[in-house]
CSV table of C-alpha atoms and ligand atoms in Angstrom, one decimal:
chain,number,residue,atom,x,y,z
I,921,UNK,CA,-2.8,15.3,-25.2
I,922,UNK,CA,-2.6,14.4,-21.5
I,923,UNK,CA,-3.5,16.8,-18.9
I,924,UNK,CA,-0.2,17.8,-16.7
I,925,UNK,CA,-0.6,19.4,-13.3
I,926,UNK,CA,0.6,23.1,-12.2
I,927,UNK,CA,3.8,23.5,-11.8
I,928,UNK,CA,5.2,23.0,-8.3
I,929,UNK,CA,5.7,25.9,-6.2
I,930,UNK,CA,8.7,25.3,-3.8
I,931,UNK,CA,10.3,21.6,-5.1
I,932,UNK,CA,12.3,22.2,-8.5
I,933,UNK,CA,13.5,25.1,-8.2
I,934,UNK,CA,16.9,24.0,-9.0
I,935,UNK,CA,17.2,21.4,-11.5
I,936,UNK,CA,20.3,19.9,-13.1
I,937,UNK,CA,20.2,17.6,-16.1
I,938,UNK,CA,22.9,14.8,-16.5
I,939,UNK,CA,23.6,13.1,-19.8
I,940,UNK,CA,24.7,10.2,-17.8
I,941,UNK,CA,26.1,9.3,-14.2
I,942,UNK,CA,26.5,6.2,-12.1
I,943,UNK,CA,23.2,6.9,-9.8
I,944,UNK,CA,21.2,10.1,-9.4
I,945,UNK,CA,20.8,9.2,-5.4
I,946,UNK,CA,24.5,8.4,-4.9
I,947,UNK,CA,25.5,11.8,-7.3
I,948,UNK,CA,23.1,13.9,-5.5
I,949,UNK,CA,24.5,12.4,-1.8
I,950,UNK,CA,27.7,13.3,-2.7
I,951,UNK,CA,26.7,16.8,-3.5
I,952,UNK,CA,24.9,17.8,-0.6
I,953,UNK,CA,28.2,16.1,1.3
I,954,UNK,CA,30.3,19.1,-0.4
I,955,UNK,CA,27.3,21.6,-0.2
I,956,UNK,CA,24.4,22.6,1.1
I,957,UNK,CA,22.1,22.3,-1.6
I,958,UNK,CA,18.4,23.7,-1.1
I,959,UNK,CA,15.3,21.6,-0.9
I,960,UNK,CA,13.7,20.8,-3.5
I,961,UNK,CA,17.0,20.2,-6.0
I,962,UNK,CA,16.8,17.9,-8.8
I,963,UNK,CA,19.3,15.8,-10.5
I,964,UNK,CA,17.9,13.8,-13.7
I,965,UNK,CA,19.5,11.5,-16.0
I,966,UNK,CA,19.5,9.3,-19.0
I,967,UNK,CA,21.5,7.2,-18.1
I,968,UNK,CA,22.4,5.9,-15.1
I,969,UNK,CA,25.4,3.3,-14.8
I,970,UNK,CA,25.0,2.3,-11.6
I,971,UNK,CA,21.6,2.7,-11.1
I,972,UNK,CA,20.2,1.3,-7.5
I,973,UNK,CA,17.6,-0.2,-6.5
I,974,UNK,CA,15.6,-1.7,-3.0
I,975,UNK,CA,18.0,-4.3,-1.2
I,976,UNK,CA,21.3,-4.2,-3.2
I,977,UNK,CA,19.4,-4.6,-5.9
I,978,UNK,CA,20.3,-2.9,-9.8
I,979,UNK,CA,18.2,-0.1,-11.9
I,980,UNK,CA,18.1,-0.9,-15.1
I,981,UNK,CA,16.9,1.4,-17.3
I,982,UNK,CA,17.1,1.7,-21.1
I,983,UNK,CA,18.9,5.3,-22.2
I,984,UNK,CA,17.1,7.9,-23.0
I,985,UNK,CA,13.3,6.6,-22.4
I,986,UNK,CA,12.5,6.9,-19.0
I,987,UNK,CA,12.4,9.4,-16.2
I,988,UNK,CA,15.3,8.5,-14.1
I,989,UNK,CA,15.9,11.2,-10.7
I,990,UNK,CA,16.5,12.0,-7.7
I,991,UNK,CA,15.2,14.9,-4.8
I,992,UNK,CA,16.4,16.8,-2.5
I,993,UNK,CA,13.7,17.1,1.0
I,994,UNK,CA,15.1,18.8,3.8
I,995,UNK,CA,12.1,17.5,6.6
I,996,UNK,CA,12.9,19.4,9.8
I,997,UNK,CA,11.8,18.0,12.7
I,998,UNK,CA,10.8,14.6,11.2
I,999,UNK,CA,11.5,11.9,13.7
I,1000,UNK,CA,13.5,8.7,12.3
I,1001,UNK,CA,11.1,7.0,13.4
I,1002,UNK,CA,8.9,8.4,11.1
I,1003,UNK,CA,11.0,8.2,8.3
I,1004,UNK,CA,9.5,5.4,7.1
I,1005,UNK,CA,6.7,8.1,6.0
I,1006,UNK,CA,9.1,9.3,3.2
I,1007,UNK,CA,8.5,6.3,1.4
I,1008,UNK,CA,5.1,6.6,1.3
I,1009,UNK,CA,4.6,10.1,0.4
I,1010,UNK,CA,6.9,9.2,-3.0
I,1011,UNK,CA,4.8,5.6,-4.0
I,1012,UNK,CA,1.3,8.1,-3.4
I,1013,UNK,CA,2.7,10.5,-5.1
I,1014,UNK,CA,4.0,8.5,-8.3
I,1015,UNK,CA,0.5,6.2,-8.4
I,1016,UNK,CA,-1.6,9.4,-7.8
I,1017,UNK,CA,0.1,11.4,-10.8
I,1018,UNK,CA,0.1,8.3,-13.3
I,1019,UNK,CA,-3.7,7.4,-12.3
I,1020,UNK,CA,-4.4,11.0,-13.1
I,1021,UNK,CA,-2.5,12.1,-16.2
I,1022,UNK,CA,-3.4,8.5,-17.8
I,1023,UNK,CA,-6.4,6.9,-16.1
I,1024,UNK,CA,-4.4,3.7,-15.0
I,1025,UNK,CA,-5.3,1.7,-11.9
I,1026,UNK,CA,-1.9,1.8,-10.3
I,1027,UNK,CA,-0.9,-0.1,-7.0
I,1028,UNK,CA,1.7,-0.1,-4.3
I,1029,UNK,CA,3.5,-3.2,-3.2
I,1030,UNK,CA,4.7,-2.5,0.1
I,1031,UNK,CA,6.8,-0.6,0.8
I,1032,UNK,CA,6.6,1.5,-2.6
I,1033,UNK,CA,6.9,-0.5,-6.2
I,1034,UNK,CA,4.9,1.0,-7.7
I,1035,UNK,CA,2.2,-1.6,-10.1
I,1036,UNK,CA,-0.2,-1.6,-12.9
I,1037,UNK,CA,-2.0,-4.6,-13.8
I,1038,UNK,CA,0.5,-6.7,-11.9
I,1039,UNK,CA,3.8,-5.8,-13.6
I,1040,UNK,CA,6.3,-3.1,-12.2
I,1041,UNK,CA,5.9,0.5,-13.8
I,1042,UNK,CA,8.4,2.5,-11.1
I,1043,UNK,CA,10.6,2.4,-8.2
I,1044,UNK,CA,11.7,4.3,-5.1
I,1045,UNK,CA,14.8,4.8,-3.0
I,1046,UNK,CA,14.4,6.3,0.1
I,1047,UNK,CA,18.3,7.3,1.4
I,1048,UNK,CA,18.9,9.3,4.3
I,1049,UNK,CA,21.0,11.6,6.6
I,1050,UNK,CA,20.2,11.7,10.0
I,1051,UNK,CA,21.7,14.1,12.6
I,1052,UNK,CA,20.5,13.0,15.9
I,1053,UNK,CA,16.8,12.0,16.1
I,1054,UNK,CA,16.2,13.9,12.7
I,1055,UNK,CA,16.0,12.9,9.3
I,1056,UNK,CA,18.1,16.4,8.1
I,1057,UNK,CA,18.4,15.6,4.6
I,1058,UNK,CA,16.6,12.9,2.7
I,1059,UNK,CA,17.5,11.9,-1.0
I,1060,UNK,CA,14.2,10.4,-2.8
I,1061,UNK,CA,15.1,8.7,-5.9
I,1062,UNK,CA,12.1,7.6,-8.7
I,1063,UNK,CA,12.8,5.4,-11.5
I,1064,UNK,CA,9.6,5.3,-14.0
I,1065,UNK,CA,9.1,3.2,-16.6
I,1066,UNK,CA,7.8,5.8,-19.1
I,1067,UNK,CA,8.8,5.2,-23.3
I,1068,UNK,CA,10.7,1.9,-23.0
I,1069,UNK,CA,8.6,-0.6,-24.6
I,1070,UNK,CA,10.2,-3.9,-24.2
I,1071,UNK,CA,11.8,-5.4,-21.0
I,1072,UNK,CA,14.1,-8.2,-20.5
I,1073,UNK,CA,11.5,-9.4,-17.2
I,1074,UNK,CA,8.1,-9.8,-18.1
I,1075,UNK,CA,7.0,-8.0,-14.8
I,1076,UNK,CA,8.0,-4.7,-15.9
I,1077,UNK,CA,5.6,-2.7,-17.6
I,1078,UNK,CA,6.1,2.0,-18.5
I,1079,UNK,CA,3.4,3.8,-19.8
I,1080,UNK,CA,3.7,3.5,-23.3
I,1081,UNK,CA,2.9,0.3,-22.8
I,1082,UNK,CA,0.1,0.7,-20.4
I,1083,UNK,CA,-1.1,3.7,-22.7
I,1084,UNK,CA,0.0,3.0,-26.3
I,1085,UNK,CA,1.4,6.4,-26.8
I,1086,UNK,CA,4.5,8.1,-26.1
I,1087,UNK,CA,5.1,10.5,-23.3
I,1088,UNK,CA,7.2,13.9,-22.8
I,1089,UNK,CA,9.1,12.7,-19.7
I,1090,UNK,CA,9.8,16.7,-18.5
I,1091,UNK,CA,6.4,17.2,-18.5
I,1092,UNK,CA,6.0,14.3,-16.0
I,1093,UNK,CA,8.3,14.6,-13.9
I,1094,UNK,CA,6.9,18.3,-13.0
I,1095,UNK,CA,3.9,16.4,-12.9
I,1096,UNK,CA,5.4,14.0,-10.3
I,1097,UNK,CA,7.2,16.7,-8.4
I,1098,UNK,CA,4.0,18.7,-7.8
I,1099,UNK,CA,2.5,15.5,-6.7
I,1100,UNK,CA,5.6,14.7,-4.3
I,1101,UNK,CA,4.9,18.5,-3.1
I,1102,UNK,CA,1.5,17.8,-2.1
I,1103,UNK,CA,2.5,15.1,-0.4
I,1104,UNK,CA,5.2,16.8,1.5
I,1105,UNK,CA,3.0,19.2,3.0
I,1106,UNK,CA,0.7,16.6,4.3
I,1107,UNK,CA,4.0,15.3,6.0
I,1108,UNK,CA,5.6,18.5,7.4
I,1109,UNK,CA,1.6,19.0,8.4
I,1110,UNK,CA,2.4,15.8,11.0
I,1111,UNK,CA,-1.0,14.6,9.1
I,1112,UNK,CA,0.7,10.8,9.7
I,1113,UNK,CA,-3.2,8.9,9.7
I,1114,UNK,CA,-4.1,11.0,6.7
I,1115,UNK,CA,-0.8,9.7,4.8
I,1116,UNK,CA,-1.7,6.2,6.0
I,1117,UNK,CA,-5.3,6.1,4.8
I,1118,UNK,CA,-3.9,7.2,1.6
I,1119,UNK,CA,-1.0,4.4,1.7
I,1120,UNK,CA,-3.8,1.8,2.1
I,1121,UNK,CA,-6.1,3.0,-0.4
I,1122,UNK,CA,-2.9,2.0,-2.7
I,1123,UNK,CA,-1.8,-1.1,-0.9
I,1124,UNK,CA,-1.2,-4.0,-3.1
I,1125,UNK,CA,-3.2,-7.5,-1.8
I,1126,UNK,CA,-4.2,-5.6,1.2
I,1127,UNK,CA,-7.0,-7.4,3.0
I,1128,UNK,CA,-6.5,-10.4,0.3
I,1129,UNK,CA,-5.0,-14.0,1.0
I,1130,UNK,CA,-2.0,-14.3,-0.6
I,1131,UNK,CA,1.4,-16.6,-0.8
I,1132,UNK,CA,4.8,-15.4,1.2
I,1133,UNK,CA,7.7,-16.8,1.8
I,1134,UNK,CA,9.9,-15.7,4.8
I,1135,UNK,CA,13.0,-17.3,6.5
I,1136,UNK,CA,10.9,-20.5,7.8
I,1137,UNK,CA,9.3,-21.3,4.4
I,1138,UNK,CA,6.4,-20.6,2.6
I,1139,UNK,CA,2.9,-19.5,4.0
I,1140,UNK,CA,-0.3,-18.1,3.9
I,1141,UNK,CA,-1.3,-14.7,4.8
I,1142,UNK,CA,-3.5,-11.2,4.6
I,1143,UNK,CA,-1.8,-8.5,4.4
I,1144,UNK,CA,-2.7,-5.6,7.0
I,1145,UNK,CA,-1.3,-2.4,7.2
I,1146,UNK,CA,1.7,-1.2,8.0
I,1147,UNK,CA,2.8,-0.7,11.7
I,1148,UNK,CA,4.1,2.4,13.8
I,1149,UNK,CA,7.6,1.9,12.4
I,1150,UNK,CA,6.6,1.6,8.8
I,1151,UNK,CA,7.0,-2.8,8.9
I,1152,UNK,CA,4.4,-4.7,7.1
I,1153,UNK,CA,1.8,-6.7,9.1
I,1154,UNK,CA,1.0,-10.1,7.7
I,1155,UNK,CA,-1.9,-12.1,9.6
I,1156,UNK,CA,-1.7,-15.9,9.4
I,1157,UNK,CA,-4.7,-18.2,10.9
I,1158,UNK,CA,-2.2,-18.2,14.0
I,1159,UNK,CA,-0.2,-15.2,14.1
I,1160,UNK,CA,0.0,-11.3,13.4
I,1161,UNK,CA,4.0,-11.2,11.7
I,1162,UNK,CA,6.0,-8.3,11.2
I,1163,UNK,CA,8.5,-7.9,8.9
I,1164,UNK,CA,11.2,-5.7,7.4
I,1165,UNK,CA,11.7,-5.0,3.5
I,1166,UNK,CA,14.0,-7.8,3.7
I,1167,UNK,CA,12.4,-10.6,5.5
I,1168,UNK,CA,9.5,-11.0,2.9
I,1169,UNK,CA,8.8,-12.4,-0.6
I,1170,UNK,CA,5.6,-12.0,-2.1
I,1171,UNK,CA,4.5,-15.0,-3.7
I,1172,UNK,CA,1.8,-14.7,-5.2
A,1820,LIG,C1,13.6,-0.3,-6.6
A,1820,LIG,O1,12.4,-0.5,-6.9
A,1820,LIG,O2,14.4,-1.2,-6.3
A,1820,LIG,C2,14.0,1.1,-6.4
A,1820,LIG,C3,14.5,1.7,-7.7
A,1820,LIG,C4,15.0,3.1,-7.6
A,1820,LIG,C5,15.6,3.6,-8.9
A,1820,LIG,C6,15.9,5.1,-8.9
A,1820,LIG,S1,16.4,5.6,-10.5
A,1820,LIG,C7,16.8,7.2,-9.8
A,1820,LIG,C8,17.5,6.9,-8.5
A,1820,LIG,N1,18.9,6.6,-8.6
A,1820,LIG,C9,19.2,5.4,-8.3
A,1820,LIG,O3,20.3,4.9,-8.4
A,1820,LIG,N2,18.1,4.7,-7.9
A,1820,LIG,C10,16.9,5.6,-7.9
């Protein structure tokens, strides 16, 4: 039996369960455009038709084996420009939760796939509404790998496979949400350097030399950090680059 954290004490409160829907994010967005819905409401699924992922990318997921949801944050006075800070909070909390319940060694590729021994256990989409210089309401969506054993890209990895055993996905995602919880407060605490130290403890090939390719080709780089906006800082022998989630393909 694996160990599972308290429950959380303001996230979750509300929790809805979907047998099936096009895309927890995109369902939950449409909600809170109808209603206000408090922070800290959950919609979770088995199924997800239209699942989506980072760059107009799909979420596949098998039915009914994996934890597939998304959560309501309402961040008052969080600056856009710290938005980027969402993000982060969700990949810590995810890695911090799976390292915890299951021992594994988890990493974050920037800005938050979340990794075990170099194949892709979960995913996070960040959307959000912004009224002015606020974020008002941001939608965190997590797909985890979590009982699916077989994949059709050998990069993906869950934790039965990491683990060998099965896993009760309710369990987890409390798990997860007491995690994201933890983070939060960190956040609404402003403790932005804390959060960052955090992120970098995490970061994937950080401080390694590794293969990218951008829009003039291939190259070679260290990864080093993550600047004021939330951009990833590659350094080359002749130049510190920037780039959005977009610009960049890690090689390897
Ligand atoms: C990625 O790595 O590309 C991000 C994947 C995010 C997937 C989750 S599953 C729950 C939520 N609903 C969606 O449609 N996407 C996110």
């Amino acid at each position: 039996m694996h160990k599972y954290f308290a429950k959380p004490l303001f996230l979750g409160k509300k929790i809805e369960f979907l047998t099936e829907c096009h895309s927890t994010n995109d369902e939950l967005l449409s909600r809170i455009r109808i209603k206000d819905e408090q922070e800290g409401f959950i919609l979770y699924t088995d199924n997800q038709i239209k699942g989506k992922g980072q760059r107009g990318n799909a979420w596949l997921s098998e039915p009914g084996q994996n934890l597939l949801f998304s959560i309501l944050l309402k961040p008052k006075n969080l600056q856009i420009g710290h938005s980027h800070y969402l993000n982060l909070i969700a990949g810590l909390a995810v890695c911090h939760t799976l390292d915890q319940l299951f021992n594994l060694n988890t990493e974050l590729k920037w800005p938050n796939d979340v990794y075990v021994n170099d194949r892709k256990i979960a995913g996070i989409l960040v959307e959000t509404v912004l009224s002015g210089h606020l974020v008002d309401d941001a939608v965190i969506g997590i797909g985890l790998n979590v009982n699916q054993s077989h994949f059709a890209l050998p990069s993906a990895t869950s934790v039965q496979i990491e683990t060998g055993s099965k896993t009760d996905r309710e369990s987890l995602l409390e798990s997860i949400v007491s995690g994201i919880e933890a983070q939060y407060l960190f956040l609404k605490s402003q403790a932005y350097d804390k959060i960052k130290a955090a992120y970098y403890l995490k970061m994937r090939w950080r401080g390694e030399l590794h293969e990218f390719r951008d829009n003039n080709g291939v190259f070679e780089g260290e990864i080093i950090g993550i600047d004021e906006t939330g951009r990833l800082l590659v350094k080359t022998l002749e130049v510190l680059k920037r780039y959005d989630v977009k610009e960049i393909q890690f090689l390897h």
